[in-house]
């Protein structure tokens, strides 16, 4: 079992709809959770971090964390074609310096 | 603040040659990380520094790879005797140690290495 798992996609969502991205992790001791967006050929860009159970909203983005079920999700409201990218989930490892990464979910927003 | 910078952005080399990459972190950040990423995968941890001290190095990292961070500022990553399997995007990230322990890492644009 991989430590951080994401559906590779592609996930296709119509423009204006809500895109829902999911991530599960295996280490119950994990404390920090991050979503990065990566455009093709570019480096990852941090878009959300979450540390406590529940929801965290930032503009059109909402991160949701459920430590009991060991999953973290990212919702993108009013999806735009510019949101088309690969979304990477990262979870802190045994040491707080090391992030364990999922392989990413490719999101396609169709106009 | 211009963020994390990396040079060169692209490097093409022949197998067996040595290459060196540079990373300049965000100025107030005291942690610096090197990752490698191949197509369809998440970043793979290589090593990290806290100030000038290299505190962790991936066990998967060949001894052909070496990194330095003199004076706790910029960092260099050198690959000796490159192999075709070294072709990848090499990413540098930096972060600021917080009392909370939370560790948001910010990435540079990456250096894409192609080994012929």
mmCIF file of C-alpha atoms in Angstrom:
data_model
loop_
_atom_site.group_PDB
_atom_site.id
_atom_site.type_symbol
_atom_site.label_atom_id
_atom_site.label_comp_id
_atom_site.label_asym_id
_atom_site.label_seq_id
_atom_site.Cartn_x
_atom_site.Cartn_y
_atom_site.Cartn_z
ATOM 1 C CA UNK A 1 0.000 0.000 0.000
ATOM 2 C CA UNK A 2 1.321 3.398 -1.000
ATOM 3 C CA UNK A 3 1.654 5.911 1.830
ATOM 4 C CA UNK A 4 -0.316 8.607 0.025
ATOM 5 C CA UNK A 5 -2.826 7.578 -2.615
ATOM 6 C CA UNK A 6 -4.652 9.614 -5.200
ATOM 7 C CA UNK A 7 -6.750 8.637 -8.177
ATOM 8 C CA UNK A 8 -4.575 9.425 -11.186
ATOM 9 C CA UNK A 9 -7.558 10.513 -13.285
ATOM 10 C CA UNK A 10 -8.035 12.251 -15.523
ATOM 11 C CA UNK A 11 -11.005 13.790 -13.778
ATOM 12 C CA UNK A 12 -13.126 15.719 -16.235
ATOM 13 C CA UNK A 13 -15.420 18.447 -14.877
ATOM 14 C CA UNK A 14 -17.558 20.957 -16.781
ATOM 15 C CA UNK A 15 -16.700 24.616 -16.426
ATOM 16 C CA UNK A 16 -18.547 26.209 -13.519
ATOM 17 C CA UNK A 17 -19.065 22.920 -11.658
ATOM 18 C CA UNK A 18 -17.408 21.746 -8.443
ATOM 19 C CA UNK A 19 -14.294 19.624 -8.814
ATOM 20 C CA UNK A 20 -13.655 17.176 -5.970
ATOM 21 C CA UNK A 21 -10.199 15.684 -5.478
ATOM 22 C CA UNK A 22 -9.433 13.036 -2.871
ATOM 23 C CA UNK A 23 -6.357 11.736 -1.123
ATOM 24 C CA UNK A 24 -5.869 8.995 1.463
ATOM 25 C CA UNK A 25 -2.835 8.452 3.643
ATOM 26 C CA UNK A 26 -1.559 5.573 5.744
ATOM 27 C CA UNK A 27 0.336 7.200 8.638
ATOM 28 C CA UNK A 28 -2.102 7.993 11.447
ATOM 29 C CA UNK A 29 0.547 10.210 13.043
ATOM 30 C CA UNK A 30 0.528 12.687 10.148
ATOM 31 C CA UNK A 31 -0.162 16.253 11.237
ATOM 32 C CA UNK A 32 0.204 18.469 8.172
ATOM 33 C CA UNK A 33 -1.514 18.157 4.827
ATOM 34 C CA UNK A 34 -0.956 20.115 1.652
ATOM 35 C CA UNK A 35 -2.416 20.492 -1.805
ATOM 36 C CA UNK A 36 -0.193 21.591 -4.640
ATOM 37 C CA UNK A 37 -1.177 22.448 -8.184
ATOM 38 C CA UNK A 38 1.207 21.582 -10.992
ATOM 39 C CA UNK A 39 0.811 22.695 -14.571
ATOM 40 C CA UNK A 40 2.444 20.588 -17.255
ATOM 41 C CA UNK A 41 6.179 21.220 -17.357
ATOM 42 C CA UNK A 42 6.080 23.520 -14.325
ATOM 43 C CA UNK A 43 6.915 23.078 -10.657
ATOM 44 C CA UNK A 44 4.362 22.439 -7.875
ATOM 45 C CA UNK A 45 2.605 25.479 -6.442
ATOM 46 C CA UNK A 46 1.205 25.396 -2.905
ATOM 47 C CA UNK A 47 -2.497 26.224 -2.911
ATOM 48 C CA UNK A 48 -3.797 24.937 0.432
ATOM 49 C CA UNK A 49 -2.507 23.658 3.746
ATOM 50 C CA UNK A 50 -4.642 22.139 6.491
ATOM 51 C CA UNK A 51 -3.736 20.916 9.944
ATOM 52 C CA UNK A 52 -7.020 20.378 11.826
ATOM 53 C CA UNK A 53 -10.065 18.262 11.200
ATOM 54 C CA UNK A 54 -12.794 20.018 9.279
ATOM 55 C CA UNK A 55 -12.915 22.476 6.416
ATOM 56 C CA UNK A 56 -10.620 25.305 5.432
ATOM 57 C CA UNK A 57 -11.726 27.719 2.744
ATOM 58 C CA UNK A 58 -9.631 30.057 0.613
ATOM 59 C CA UNK A 59 -11.444 31.703 -2.251
ATOM 60 C CA UNK A 60 -12.786 29.035 -4.583
ATOM 61 C CA UNK A 61 -10.798 26.316 -2.815
ATOM 62 C CA UNK A 62 -11.885 24.281 0.215
ATOM 63 C CA UNK A 63 -9.699 21.675 1.854
ATOM 64 C CA UNK A 64 -11.350 19.050 4.031
ATOM 65 C CA UNK A 65 -9.520 16.869 6.534
ATOM 66 C CA UNK A 66 -10.788 13.778 8.335
ATOM 67 C CA UNK A 67 -8.023 12.248 10.423
ATOM 68 C CA UNK A 68 -10.185 9.411 11.720
ATOM 69 C CA UNK A 69 -10.782 8.201 8.169
ATOM 70 C CA UNK A 70 -7.324 9.281 7.011
ATOM 71 C CA UNK A 71 -8.400 11.288 4.045
ATOM 72 C CA UNK A 72 -8.021 14.817 2.841
ATOM 73 C CA UNK A 73 -9.907 16.353 -0.045
ATOM 74 C CA UNK A 74 -9.858 19.493 -2.137
ATOM 75 C CA UNK A 75 -12.962 21.112 -3.573
ATOM 76 C CA UNK A 76 -12.730 23.680 -6.335
ATOM 77 C CA UNK A 77 -15.905 25.698 -6.825
ATOM 78 C CA UNK A 78 -16.864 27.427 -10.057
ATOM 79 C CA UNK A 79 -14.184 25.494 -11.930
ATOM 80 C CA UNK A 80 -12.361 27.389 -14.664
ATOM 81 C CA UNK A 81 -10.362 26.062 -17.616
ATOM 82 C CA UNK A 82 -7.281 27.579 -15.941
ATOM 83 C CA UNK A 83 -7.787 25.080 -13.089
ATOM 84 C CA UNK A 84 -6.844 22.266 -15.475
ATOM 85 C CA UNK A 85 -3.665 20.840 -13.961
ATOM 86 C CA UNK A 86 -2.363 17.973 -11.873
ATOM 87 C CA UNK A 87 -3.156 18.285 -8.178
ATOM 88 C CA UNK A 88 -0.663 16.749 -5.783
ATOM 89 C CA UNK A 89 -1.470 15.767 -2.209
ATOM 90 C CA UNK A 90 1.413 15.864 0.274
ATOM 91 C CA UNK A 91 1.452 14.688 3.879
ATOM 92 C CA UNK A 92 4.169 15.185 6.439
ATOM 93 C CA UNK A 93 6.124 12.044 7.217
ATOM 94 C CA UNK A 94 7.705 10.748 10.404
ATOM 95 C CA UNK A 95 9.799 13.863 10.628
ATOM 96 C CA UNK A 96 8.063 17.171 10.132
ATOM 97 C CA UNK A 97 10.529 18.129 7.420
ATOM 98 C CA UNK A 98 9.701 15.331 5.014
ATOM 99 C CA UNK A 99 6.637 15.369 2.826
ATOM 100 C CA UNK A 100 5.237 12.140 1.420
ATOM 101 C CA UNK A 101 3.669 12.751 -1.967
ATOM 102 C CA UNK A 102 0.872 11.218 -3.914
ATOM 103 C CA UNK A 103 1.323 10.748 -7.656
ATOM 104 C CA UNK A 104 -1.297 13.404 -8.386
ATOM 105 C CA UNK A 105 -4.718 13.640 -9.991
ATOM 106 C CA UNK A 106 -5.006 15.166 -13.424
ATOM 107 C CA UNK A 107 -7.967 17.537 -13.584
ATOM 108 C CA UNK A 108 -9.482 18.699 -16.857
ATOM 109 C CA UNK A 109 -12.047 21.494 -16.879
ATOM 110 C CA UNK A 110 -14.099 21.392 -20.055
ATOM 111 C CA UNK A 111 -15.466 24.724 -21.358
ATOM 112 C CA UNK B 1 10.910 38.768 -2.535
ATOM 113 C CA UNK B 2 11.255 36.895 -5.805
ATOM 114 C CA UNK B 3 10.677 33.406 -4.453
ATOM 115 C CA UNK B 4 12.889 30.372 -4.958
ATOM 116 C CA UNK B 5 15.121 30.528 -8.020
ATOM 117 C CA UNK B 6 16.986 27.744 -9.784
ATOM 118 C CA UNK B 7 19.660 27.722 -12.452
ATOM 119 C CA UNK B 8 19.972 26.540 -15.095
ATOM 120 C CA UNK B 9 16.378 25.907 -16.120
ATOM 121 C CA UNK B 10 17.409 23.305 -18.640
ATOM 122 C CA UNK B 11 20.526 21.174 -18.964
ATOM 123 C CA UNK B 12 21.388 18.699 -21.686
ATOM 124 C CA UNK B 13 24.465 16.607 -21.112
ATOM 125 C CA UNK B 14 26.109 13.465 -22.358
ATOM 126 C CA UNK B 15 26.254 10.336 -20.271
ATOM 127 C CA UNK B 16 29.281 10.308 -18.009
ATOM 128 C CA UNK B 17 29.548 14.076 -17.640
ATOM 129 C CA UNK B 18 29.168 15.930 -14.351
ATOM 130 C CA UNK B 19 26.467 18.546 -13.859
ATOM 131 C CA UNK B 20 25.819 21.095 -11.120
ATOM 132 C CA UNK B 21 22.578 22.892 -10.327
ATOM 133 C CA UNK B 22 22.065 25.915 -8.135
ATOM 134 C CA UNK B 23 19.152 26.906 -5.917
ATOM 135 C CA UNK B 24 18.571 30.244 -4.183
ATOM 136 C CA UNK B 25 15.851 29.912 -1.541
ATOM 137 C CA UNK B 26 13.475 32.561 -0.235
ATOM 138 C CA UNK B 27 15.739 34.821 1.775
ATOM 139 C CA UNK B 28 14.370 34.272 5.291
ATOM 140 C CA UNK B 29 13.856 30.536 4.873
ATOM 141 C CA UNK B 30 16.207 28.317 6.825
ATOM 142 C CA UNK B 31 15.262 24.951 5.345
ATOM 143 C CA UNK B 32 16.108 23.919 1.817
ATOM 144 C CA UNK B 33 15.090 20.711 0.048
ATOM 145 C CA UNK B 34 16.032 18.950 -3.150
ATOM 146 C CA UNK B 35 13.587 16.700 -4.968
ATOM 147 C CA UNK B 36 13.569 14.816 -8.219
ATOM 148 C CA UNK B 37 10.423 14.344 -10.275
ATOM 149 C CA UNK B 38 9.742 12.146 -13.276
ATOM 150 C CA UNK B 39 6.679 12.163 -15.488
ATOM 151 C CA UNK B 40 3.507 11.003 -13.782
ATOM 152 C CA UNK B 41 5.032 10.846 -10.324
ATOM 153 C CA UNK B 42 5.075 13.074 -7.298
ATOM 154 C CA UNK B 43 8.344 14.658 -6.214
ATOM 155 C CA UNK B 44 10.890 12.227 -4.759
ATOM 156 C CA UNK B 45 12.834 13.514 -1.745
ATOM 157 C CA UNK B 46 16.602 13.661 -2.206
ATOM 158 C CA UNK B 47 18.016 15.671 0.685
ATOM 159 C CA UNK B 48 17.434 18.645 2.944
ATOM 160 C CA UNK B 49 19.372 21.294 4.822
ATOM 161 C CA UNK B 50 18.609 23.261 7.905
ATOM 162 C CA UNK B 51 20.781 26.337 7.595
ATOM 163 C CA UNK B 52 24.131 24.966 6.391
ATOM 164 C CA UNK B 53 23.732 21.487 7.879
ATOM 165 C CA UNK B 54 22.651 18.623 5.638
ATOM 166 C CA UNK B 55 20.346 16.732 8.010
ATOM 167 C CA UNK B 56 18.917 14.004 5.843
ATOM 168 C CA UNK B 57 19.736 12.262 2.622
ATOM 169 C CA UNK B 58 17.503 9.737 0.915
ATOM 170 C CA UNK B 59 18.753 6.173 1.099
ATOM 171 C CA UNK B 60 17.757 5.864 -2.529
ATOM 172 C CA UNK B 61 20.271 8.539 -3.463
ATOM 173 C CA UNK B 62 23.346 7.273 -5.238
ATOM 174 C CA UNK B 63 26.767 8.400 -4.012
ATOM 175 C CA UNK B 64 27.111 10.110 -7.391
ATOM 176 C CA UNK B 65 24.853 12.812 -5.971
ATOM 177 C CA UNK B 66 26.165 15.428 -3.579
ATOM 178 C CA UNK B 67 24.675 18.633 -2.250
ATOM 179 C CA UNK B 68 26.065 21.582 -0.381
ATOM 180 C CA UNK B 69 24.696 24.693 1.225
ATOM 181 C CA UNK B 70 27.662 26.851 2.228
ATOM 182 C CA UNK B 71 26.851 29.546 4.785
ATOM 183 C CA UNK B 72 23.226 28.493 4.834
ATOM 184 C CA UNK B 73 22.314 30.509 1.766
ATOM 185 C CA UNK B 74 22.199 29.067 -1.757
ATOM 186 C CA UNK B 75 22.634 25.361 -2.399
ATOM 187 C CA UNK B 76 24.202 23.303 -5.154
ATOM 188 C CA UNK B 77 23.382 19.788 -6.272
ATOM 189 C CA UNK B 78 26.042 17.943 -8.233
ATOM 190 C CA UNK B 79 25.574 14.734 -10.160
ATOM 191 C CA UNK B 80 28.771 12.974 -11.162
ATOM 192 C CA UNK B 81 29.057 10.532 -14.052
ATOM 193 C CA UNK B 82 25.516 11.127 -15.201
ATOM 194 C CA UNK B 83 23.414 8.239 -16.449
ATOM 195 C CA UNK B 84 20.353 8.272 -18.677
ATOM 196 C CA UNK B 85 18.247 7.332 -15.665
ATOM 197 C CA UNK B 86 19.162 10.661 -14.070
ATOM 198 C CA UNK B 87 17.021 12.467 -16.636
ATOM 199 C CA UNK B 88 14.307 14.197 -14.616
ATOM 200 C CA UNK B 89 13.135 17.531 -13.254
ATOM 201 C CA UNK B 90 15.218 18.548 -10.246
ATOM 202 C CA UNK B 91 13.226 20.686 -7.855
ATOM 203 C CA UNK B 92 14.381 22.866 -5.010
ATOM 204 C CA UNK B 93 12.047 24.034 -2.260
ATOM 205 C CA UNK B 94 12.482 26.129 0.851
ATOM 206 C CA UNK B 95 10.544 26.613 4.061
ATOM 207 C CA UNK B 96 10.660 28.527 7.305
ATOM 208 C CA UNK B 97 10.765 26.613 10.560
ATOM 209 C CA UNK B 98 7.755 27.607 12.611
ATOM 210 C CA UNK B 99 7.243 27.151 16.340
ATOM 211 C CA UNK B 100 4.098 25.256 15.437
ATOM 212 C CA UNK B 101 6.247 22.785 13.501
ATOM 213 C CA UNK B 102 4.202 23.310 10.352
ATOM 214 C CA UNK B 103 6.311 23.213 7.242
ATOM 215 C CA UNK B 104 4.988 24.848 4.096
ATOM 216 C CA UNK B 105 7.425 24.256 1.278
ATOM 217 C CA UNK B 106 7.685 26.583 -1.691
ATOM 218 C CA UNK B 107 9.205 25.375 -4.911
ATOM 219 C CA UNK B 108 11.471 26.945 -7.467
ATOM 220 C CA UNK B 109 10.846 26.525 -11.209
ATOM 221 C CA UNK B 110 13.030 23.421 -11.420
ATOM 222 C CA UNK B 111 15.948 22.348 -13.588
ATOM 223 C CA UNK B 112 15.106 19.876 -16.323
ATOM 224 C CA UNK B 113 18.022 17.514 -16.943
ATOM 225 C CA UNK B 114 18.305 15.443 -20.090
ATOM 226 C CA UNK B 115 21.124 12.900 -20.277
ATOM 227 C CA UNK B 116 21.859 11.692 -23.791
#
